[in-house]
Short mmCIF file of C-alpha atoms and ligand atoms in Angstrom, two decimals:
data_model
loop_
_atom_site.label_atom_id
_atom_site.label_comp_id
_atom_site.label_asym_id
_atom_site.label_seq_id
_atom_site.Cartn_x
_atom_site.Cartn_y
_atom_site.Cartn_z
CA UNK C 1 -29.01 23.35 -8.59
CA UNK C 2 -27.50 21.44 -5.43
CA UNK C 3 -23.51 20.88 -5.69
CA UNK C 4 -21.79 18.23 -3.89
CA UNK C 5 -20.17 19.34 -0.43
CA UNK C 6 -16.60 20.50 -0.36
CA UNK C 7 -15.29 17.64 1.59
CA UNK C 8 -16.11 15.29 -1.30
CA UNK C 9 -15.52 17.72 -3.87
CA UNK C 10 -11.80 18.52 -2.58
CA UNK C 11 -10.55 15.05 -2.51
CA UNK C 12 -8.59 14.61 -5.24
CA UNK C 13 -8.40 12.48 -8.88
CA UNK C 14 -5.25 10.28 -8.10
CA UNK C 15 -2.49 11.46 -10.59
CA UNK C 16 -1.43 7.55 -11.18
CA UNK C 17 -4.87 7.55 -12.50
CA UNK C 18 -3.57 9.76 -15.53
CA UNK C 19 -1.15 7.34 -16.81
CA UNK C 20 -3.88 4.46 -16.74
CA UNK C 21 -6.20 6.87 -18.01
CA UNK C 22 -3.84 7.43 -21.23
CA UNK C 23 -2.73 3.58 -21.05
CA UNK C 24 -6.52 2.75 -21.23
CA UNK C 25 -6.74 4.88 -24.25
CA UNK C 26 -3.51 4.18 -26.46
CA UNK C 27 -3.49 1.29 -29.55
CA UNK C 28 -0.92 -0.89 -29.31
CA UNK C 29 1.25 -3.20 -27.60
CA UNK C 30 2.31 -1.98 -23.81
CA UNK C 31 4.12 -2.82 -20.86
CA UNK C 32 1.76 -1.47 -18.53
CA UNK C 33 4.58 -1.45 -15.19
CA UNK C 34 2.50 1.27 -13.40
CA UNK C 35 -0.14 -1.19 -12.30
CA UNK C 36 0.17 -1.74 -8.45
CA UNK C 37 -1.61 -5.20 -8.00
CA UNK C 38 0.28 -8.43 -8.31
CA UNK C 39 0.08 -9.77 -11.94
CA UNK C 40 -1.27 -13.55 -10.34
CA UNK C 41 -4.29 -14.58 -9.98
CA UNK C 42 -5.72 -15.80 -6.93
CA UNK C 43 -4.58 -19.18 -6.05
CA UNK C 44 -7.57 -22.28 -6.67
CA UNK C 45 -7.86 -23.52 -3.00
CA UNK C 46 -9.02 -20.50 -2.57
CA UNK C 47 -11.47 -19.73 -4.70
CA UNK C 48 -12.75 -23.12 -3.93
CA UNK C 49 -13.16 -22.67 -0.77
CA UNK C 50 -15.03 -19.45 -1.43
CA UNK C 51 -17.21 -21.26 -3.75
CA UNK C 52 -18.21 -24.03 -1.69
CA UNK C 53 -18.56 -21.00 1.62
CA UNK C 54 -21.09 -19.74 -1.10
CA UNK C 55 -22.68 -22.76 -2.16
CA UNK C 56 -23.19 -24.04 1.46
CA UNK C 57 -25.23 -20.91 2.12
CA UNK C 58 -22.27 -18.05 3.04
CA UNK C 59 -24.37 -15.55 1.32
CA UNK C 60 -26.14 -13.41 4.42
CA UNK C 61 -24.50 -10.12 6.17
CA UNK C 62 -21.96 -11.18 8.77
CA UNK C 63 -21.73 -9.51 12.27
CA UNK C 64 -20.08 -5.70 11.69
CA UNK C 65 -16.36 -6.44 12.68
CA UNK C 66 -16.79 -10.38 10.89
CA UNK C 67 -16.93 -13.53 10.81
CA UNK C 68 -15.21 -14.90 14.20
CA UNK C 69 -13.62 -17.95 12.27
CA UNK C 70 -11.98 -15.21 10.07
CA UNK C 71 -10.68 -12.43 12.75
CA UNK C 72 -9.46 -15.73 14.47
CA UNK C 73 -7.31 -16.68 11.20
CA UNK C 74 -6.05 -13.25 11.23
CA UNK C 75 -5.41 -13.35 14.51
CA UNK C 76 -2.98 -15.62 14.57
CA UNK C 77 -1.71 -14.84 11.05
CA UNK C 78 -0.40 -11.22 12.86
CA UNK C 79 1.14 -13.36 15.98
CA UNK C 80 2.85 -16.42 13.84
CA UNK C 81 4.00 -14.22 10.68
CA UNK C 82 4.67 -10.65 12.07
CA UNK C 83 4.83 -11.07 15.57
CA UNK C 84 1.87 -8.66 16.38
CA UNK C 85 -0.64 -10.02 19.35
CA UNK C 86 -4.34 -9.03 19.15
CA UNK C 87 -6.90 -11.47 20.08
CA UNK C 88 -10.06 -11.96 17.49
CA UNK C 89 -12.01 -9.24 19.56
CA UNK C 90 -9.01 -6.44 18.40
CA UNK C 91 -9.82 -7.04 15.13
CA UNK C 92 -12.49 -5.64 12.62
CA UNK C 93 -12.31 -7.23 8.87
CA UNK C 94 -12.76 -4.53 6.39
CA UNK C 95 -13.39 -4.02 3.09
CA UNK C 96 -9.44 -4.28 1.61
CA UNK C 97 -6.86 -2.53 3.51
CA UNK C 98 -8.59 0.86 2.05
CA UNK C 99 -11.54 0.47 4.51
CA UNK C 100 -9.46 -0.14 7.40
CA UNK C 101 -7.31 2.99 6.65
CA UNK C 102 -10.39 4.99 5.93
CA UNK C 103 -12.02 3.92 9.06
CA UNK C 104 -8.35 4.31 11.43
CA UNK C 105 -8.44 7.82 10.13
CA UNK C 106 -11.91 8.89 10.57
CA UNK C 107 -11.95 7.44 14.23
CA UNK C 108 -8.48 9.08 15.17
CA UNK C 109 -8.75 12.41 12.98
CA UNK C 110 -11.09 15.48 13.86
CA UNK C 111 -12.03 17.95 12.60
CA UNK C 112 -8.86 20.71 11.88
CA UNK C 113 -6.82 17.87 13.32
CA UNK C 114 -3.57 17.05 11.50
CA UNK C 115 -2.38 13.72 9.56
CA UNK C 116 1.37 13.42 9.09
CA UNK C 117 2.56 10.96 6.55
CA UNK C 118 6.17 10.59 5.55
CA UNK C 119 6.71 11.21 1.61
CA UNK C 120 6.48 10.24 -0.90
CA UNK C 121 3.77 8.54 -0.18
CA UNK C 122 0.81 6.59 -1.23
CA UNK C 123 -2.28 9.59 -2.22
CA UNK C 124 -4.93 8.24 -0.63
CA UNK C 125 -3.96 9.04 2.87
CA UNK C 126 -4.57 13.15 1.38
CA UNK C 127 -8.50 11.93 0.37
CA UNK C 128 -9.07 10.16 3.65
CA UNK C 129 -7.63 13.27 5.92
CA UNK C 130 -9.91 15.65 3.74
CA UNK C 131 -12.89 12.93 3.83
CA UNK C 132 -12.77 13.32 7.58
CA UNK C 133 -12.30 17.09 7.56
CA UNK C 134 -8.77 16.67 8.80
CA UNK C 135 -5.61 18.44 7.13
CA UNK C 136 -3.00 16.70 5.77
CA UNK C 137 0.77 17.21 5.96
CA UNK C 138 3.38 15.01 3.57
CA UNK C 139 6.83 14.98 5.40
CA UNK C 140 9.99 14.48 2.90
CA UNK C 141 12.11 11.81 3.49
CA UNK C 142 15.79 12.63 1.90
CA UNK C 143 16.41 11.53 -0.92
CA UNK C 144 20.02 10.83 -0.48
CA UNK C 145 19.07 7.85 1.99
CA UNK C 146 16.24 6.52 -0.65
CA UNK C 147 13.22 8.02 1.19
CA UNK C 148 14.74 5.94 4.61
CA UNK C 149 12.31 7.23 7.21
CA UNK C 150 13.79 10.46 8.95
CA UNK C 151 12.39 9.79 12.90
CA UNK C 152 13.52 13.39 13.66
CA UNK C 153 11.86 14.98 10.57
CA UNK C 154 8.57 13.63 11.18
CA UNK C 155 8.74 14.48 14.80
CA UNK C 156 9.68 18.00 14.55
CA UNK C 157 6.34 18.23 12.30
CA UNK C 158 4.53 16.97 14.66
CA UNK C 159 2.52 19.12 17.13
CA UNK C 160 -0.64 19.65 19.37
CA UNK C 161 -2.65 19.18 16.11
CA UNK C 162 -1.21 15.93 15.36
CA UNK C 163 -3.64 13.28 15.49
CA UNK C 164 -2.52 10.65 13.69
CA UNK C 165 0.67 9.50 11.99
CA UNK C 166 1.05 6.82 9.04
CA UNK C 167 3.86 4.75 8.46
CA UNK C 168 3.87 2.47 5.33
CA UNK C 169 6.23 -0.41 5.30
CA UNK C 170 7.27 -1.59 3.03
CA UNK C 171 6.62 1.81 1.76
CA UNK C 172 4.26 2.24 -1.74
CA UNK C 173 5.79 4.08 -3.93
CA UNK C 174 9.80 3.76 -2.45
CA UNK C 175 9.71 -0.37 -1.66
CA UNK C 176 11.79 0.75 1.42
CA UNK C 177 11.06 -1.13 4.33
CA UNK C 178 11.73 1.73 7.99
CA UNK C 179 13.91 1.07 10.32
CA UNK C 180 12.92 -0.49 14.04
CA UNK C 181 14.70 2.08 15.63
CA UNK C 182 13.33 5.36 13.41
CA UNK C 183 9.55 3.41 13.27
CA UNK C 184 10.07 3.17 17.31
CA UNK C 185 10.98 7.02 17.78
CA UNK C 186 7.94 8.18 15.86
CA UNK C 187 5.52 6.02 18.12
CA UNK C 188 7.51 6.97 21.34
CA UNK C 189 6.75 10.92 20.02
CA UNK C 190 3.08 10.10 19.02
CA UNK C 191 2.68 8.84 22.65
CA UNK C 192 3.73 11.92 23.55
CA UNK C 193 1.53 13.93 21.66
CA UNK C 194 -1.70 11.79 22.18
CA UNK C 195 -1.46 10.64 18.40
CA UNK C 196 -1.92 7.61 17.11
CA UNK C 197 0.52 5.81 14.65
CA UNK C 198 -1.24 4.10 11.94
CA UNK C 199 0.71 1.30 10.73
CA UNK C 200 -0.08 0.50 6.72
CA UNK C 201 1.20 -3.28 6.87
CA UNK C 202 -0.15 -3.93 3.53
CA UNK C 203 3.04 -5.01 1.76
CA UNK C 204 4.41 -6.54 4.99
CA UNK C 205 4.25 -10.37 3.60
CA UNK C 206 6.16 -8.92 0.94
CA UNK C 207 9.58 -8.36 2.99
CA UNK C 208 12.74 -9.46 1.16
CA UNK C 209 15.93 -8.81 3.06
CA UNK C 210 15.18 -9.69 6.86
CA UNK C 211 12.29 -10.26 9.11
CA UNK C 212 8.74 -9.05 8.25
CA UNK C 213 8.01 -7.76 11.50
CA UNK C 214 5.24 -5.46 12.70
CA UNK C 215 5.62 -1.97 13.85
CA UNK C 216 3.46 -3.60 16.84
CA UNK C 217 5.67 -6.45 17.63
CA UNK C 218 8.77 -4.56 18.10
CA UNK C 219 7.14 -1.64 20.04
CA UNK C 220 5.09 -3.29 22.50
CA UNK C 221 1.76 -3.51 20.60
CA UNK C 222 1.18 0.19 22.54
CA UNK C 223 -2.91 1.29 22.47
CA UNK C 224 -2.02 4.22 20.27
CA UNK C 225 -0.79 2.02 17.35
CA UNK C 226 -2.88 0.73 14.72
CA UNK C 227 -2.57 -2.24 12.52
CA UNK C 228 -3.76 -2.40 8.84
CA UNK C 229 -3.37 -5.23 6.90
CA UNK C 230 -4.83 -7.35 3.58
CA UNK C 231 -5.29 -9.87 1.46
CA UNK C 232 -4.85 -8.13 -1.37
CA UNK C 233 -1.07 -7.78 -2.15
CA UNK C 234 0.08 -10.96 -0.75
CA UNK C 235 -2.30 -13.40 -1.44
CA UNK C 236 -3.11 -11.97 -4.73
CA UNK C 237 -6.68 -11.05 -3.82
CA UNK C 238 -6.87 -7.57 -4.87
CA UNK C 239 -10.31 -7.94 -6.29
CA UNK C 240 -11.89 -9.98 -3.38
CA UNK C 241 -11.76 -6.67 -1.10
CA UNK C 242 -10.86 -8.12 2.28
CA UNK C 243 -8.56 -6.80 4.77
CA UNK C 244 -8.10 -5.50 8.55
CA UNK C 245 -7.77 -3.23 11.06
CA UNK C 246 -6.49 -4.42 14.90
CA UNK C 247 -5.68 -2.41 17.84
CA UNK C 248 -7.49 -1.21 21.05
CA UNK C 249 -10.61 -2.83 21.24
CA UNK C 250 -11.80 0.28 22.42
CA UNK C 251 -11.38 2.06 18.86
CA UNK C 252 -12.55 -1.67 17.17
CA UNK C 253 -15.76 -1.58 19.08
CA UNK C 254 -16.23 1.79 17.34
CA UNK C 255 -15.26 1.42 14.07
CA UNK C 256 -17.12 -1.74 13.76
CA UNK C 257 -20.04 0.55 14.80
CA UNK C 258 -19.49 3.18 12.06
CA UNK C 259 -19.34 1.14 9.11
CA UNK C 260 -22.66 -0.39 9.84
CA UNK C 261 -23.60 2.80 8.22
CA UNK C 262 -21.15 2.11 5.41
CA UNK C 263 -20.01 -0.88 4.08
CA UNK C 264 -21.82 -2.79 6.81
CA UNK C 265 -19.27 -5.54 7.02
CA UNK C 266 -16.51 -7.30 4.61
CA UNK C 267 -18.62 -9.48 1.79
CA UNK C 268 -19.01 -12.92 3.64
CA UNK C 269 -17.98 -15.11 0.76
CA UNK C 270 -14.99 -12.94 0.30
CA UNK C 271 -13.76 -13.86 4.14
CA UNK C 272 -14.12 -17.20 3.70
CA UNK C 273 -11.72 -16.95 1.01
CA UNK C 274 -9.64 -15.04 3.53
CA UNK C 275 -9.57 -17.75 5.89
CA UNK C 276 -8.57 -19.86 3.04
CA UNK C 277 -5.87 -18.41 2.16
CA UNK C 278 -4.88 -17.20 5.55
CA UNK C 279 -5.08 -21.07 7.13
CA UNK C 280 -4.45 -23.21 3.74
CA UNK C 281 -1.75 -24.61 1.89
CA UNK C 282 0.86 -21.87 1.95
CA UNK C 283 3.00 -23.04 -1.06
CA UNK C 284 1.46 -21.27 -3.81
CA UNK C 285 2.04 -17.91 -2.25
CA UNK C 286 5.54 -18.69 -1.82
CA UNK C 287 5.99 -19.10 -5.08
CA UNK C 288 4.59 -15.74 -5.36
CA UNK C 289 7.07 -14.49 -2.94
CA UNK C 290 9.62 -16.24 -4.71
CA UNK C 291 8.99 -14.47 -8.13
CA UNK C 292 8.92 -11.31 -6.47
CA UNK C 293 12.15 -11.63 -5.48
CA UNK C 294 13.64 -12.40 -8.21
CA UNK C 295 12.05 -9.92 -10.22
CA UNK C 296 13.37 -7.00 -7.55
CA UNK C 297 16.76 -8.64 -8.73
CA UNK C 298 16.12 -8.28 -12.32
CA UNK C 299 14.82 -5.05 -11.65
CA UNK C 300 18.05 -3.61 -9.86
CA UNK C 301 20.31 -6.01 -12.77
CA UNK C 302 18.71 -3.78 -15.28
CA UNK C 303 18.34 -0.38 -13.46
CA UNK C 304 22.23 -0.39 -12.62
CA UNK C 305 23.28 -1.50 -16.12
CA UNK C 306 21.56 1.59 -17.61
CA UNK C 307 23.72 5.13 -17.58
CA UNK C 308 21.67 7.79 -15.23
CA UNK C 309 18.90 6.07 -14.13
CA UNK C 310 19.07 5.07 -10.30
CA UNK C 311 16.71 3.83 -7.68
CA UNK C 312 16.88 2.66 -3.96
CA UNK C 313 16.57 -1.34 -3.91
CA UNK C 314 13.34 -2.60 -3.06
CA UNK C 315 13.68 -3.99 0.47
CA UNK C 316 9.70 -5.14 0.36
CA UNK C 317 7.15 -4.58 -1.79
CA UNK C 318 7.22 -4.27 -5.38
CA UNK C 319 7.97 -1.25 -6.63
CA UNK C 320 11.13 0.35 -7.62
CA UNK C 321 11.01 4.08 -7.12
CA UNK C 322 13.11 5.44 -10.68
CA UNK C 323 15.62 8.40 -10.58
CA UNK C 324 15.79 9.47 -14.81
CA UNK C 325 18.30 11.39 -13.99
CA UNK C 326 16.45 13.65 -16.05
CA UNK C 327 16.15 17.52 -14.95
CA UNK C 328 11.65 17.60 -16.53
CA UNK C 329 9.07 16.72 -15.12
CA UNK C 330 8.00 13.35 -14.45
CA UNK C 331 4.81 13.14 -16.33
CA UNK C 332 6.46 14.66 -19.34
CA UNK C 333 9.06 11.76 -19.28
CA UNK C 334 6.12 9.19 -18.66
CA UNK C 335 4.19 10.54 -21.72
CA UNK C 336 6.80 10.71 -23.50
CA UNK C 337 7.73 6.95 -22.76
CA UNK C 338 4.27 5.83 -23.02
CA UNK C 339 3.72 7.73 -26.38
CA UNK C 340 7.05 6.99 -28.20
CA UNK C 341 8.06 3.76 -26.57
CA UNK C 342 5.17 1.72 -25.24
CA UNK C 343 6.15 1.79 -21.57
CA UNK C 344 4.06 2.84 -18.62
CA UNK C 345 4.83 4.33 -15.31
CA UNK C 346 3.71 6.21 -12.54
CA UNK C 347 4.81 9.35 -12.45
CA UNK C 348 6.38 10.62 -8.63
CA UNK C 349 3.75 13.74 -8.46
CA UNK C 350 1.34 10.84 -7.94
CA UNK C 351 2.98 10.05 -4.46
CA UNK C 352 3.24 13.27 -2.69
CA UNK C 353 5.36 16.43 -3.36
CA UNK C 354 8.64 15.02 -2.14
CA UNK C 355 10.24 13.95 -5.43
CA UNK C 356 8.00 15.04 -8.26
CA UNK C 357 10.88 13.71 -10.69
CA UNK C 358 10.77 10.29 -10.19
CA UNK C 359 8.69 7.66 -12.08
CA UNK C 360 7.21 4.61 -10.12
CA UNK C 361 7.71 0.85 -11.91
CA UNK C 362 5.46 -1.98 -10.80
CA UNK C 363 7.70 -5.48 -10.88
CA UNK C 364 4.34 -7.40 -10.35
CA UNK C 365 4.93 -8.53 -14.19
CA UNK C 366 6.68 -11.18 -15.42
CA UNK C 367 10.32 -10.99 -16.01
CA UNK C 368 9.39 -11.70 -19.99
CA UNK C 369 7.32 -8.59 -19.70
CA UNK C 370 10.26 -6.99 -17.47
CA UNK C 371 12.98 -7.41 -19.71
CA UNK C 372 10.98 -6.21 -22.62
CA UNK C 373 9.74 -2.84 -20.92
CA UNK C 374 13.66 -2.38 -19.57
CA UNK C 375 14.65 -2.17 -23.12
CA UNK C 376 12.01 0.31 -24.21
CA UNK C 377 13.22 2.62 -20.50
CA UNK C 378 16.46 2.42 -22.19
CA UNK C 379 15.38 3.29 -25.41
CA UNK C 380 13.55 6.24 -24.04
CA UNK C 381 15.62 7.87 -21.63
CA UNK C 382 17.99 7.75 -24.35
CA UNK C 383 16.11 9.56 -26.74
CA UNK C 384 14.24 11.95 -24.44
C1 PLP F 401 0.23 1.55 0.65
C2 PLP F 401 -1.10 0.94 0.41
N1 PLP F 401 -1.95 0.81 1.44
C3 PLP F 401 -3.16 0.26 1.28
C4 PLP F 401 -3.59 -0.19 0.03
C5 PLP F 401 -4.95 -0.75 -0.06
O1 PLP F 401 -5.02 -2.00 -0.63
P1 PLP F 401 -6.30 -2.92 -0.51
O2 PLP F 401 -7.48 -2.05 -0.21
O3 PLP F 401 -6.44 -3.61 -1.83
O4 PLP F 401 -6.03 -3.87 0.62
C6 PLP F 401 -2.73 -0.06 -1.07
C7 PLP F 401 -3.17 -0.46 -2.42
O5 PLP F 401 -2.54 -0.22 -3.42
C8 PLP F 401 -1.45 0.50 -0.88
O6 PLP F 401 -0.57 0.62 -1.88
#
């Protein structure tokens, strides 16, 4: 009997995936809060716009690294939002922001080559290092600062084998957004080294308390740093599956190359919704915006009003990254809420090693929904 290869068989079940697993499973009413995806749906002009892209005959392959109308709207959606230049040809659209971290890691990873991500962080990094036969190394970020990225701790890690460094900001699980000056240190080392930063910009429309600037804009937009971004979180467009990678052209040119053989390009109808959203009326994801915001307030409101439970404030995405105060394991306590009190979250030994005791909350729910799941925390960590 054949068995799959080790490289696919070592990549690993996300543990988030336990809680949804059990959520999936369970009768009853629950506030699902460990769902990272924003609770709105995706505005109409933009599913219009897809529709008529699709009607009007949008339905054939598009060239490898996309449509040029669309790399063109993302173009200048880097420059006028985040203040990160690449012209259309520095750009490939991918298949969500997954595909274009996928693909930045198998082009700057080889084999026994080392991927340093600051933690806690998001698990699929791990899957994508191991799915290019590359190791993978979490770096802790304190704790006391709120998971703050450490410059010097990630650059004492790094060494001959580094290849590639991510930084996520705002960060999934921690909502931190890094500091210029620590984000500019680790790209200044990476240099050094040869190594590419990889900069997951995912969240990066999602900024709350200053600007939303890219690692890119502030550094110089050097060769060695790489640019992932998406539709998905701030334009509510999760399911549509479009995002991007820019940087060198050199590395474009071959990553559009390599995913001929996989996803062959980003679904056409899908990047004319991208354009949509990217060059239409902007309103409706303000509104967005705006309801994120206030939810991170509601969030902290509640968080501080409850005795032992702590958590950095979101600076940018939306996630608040929960301290139980509560000396068990996370996924005990998250059973244990989901089981007893009807509340789900991610447990922290989803994200990493780096603080197995926290839980993670998703605030992409309504405050109605917020306020209701707050209660039944309380409730819980009370009882536990
Ligand atoms: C940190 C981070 N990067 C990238 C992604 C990929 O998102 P998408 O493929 O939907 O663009 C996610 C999704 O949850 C994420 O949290």
């Amino acid at each position: 009997m054949p068995t799959p290869t080790d490289r696919v068989r070592r990549a690993e079940r996300s543990r988030i995936r336990v809680m949804f697993d059990l959520a999936e499973r369970h009768d009853g009413d629950l506030v699902r809060l460990e769902v990272g995806e924003p609770d709105f749906d995706t505005p109409e002009h933009v599913i219009d716009a897809a529709a008529s892209a699709a009607r009007g005959g949008a339905t054939h392959y598009t060239s490898n690294a996309g449509l040029p109308e669309c790399r063109r709207a993302i173009s200048d959606t880097l420059a006028t939002e985040y203040g990160v230049e690449h012209d259309p040809d520095e750009i490939v659209v991918t298949v969500g922001g997954m595909e274009a971290l996928h693909l930045a890691v198998l082009a700057t990873v080889s084999p026994g080559e080392e991927l340093i991500v600051p933690g806690p962080t998001w698990p699929n990094y791990e899957t994508q290092a191991t799915l290019a036969d590359g190791t993978f190394r979490e770096v802790p970020m304190p704790a006391e600062t709120g998971f703050a990225l450490d410059a010097d701790r990630v650059i004492d890690a790094m060494s001959d084998d580094t290849a590639a460094v991510v930084l996520t900001t705002p960060s999934n699980p921690t909502g931190r957004v890094f500091d210029r000056d620590e984000c500019r240190a680790v790209v200044e080392a990476a240099a050094d080294h040869d190594a590419y930063v990889i900069a997951d910009e995912v969240y990066l429309g999602l900024t709350y308390d200053g600007p939303a600037e890219g690692i890119a804009a502030y550094t110089g937009g050097p060769d060695h740093v790489l640019t992932v971004g998406s539709c998905s979180k701030r334009y509510a467009m999760t399911g549509w599956r479009l995002g991007w990678l820019a940087g060198d052209p050199d590395v474009i040119d071959e990553v559009a190359t390599v995913r001929e053989s996989t996803t062959a390009c980003a679904s056409s109808v899908a990047q004319h919704a991208a354009i949509a959203a990217l060059t239409g009326p902007q309103e409706p994801f303000a509104e967005m915006y705006r309801a994120f915001e206030e939810r991170r307030d509601l969030v902290m409101d509640r968080i501080d009003a409850i005795d032992g439970l702590s958590a950095p404030r979101p600076e940018g995405a939306f996630y608040a990254f929960l301290d139980p105060g509560i000396d068990a394991p996370a996924i005990d306590v998250a059973k244990f809420l989901l089981r007893e009190h009807g509340v789900v979250l991610a447990p922290g030994d989803g994200f990493g090693d780096t603080a197995p005791g926290r839980l993670r909350l998703s605030f992409a729910n309504s405050v109605d929904r917020l306020e209701e799941g707050f209660d039944r925390i309380e409730a819980g960590l009370a009882e536990f």
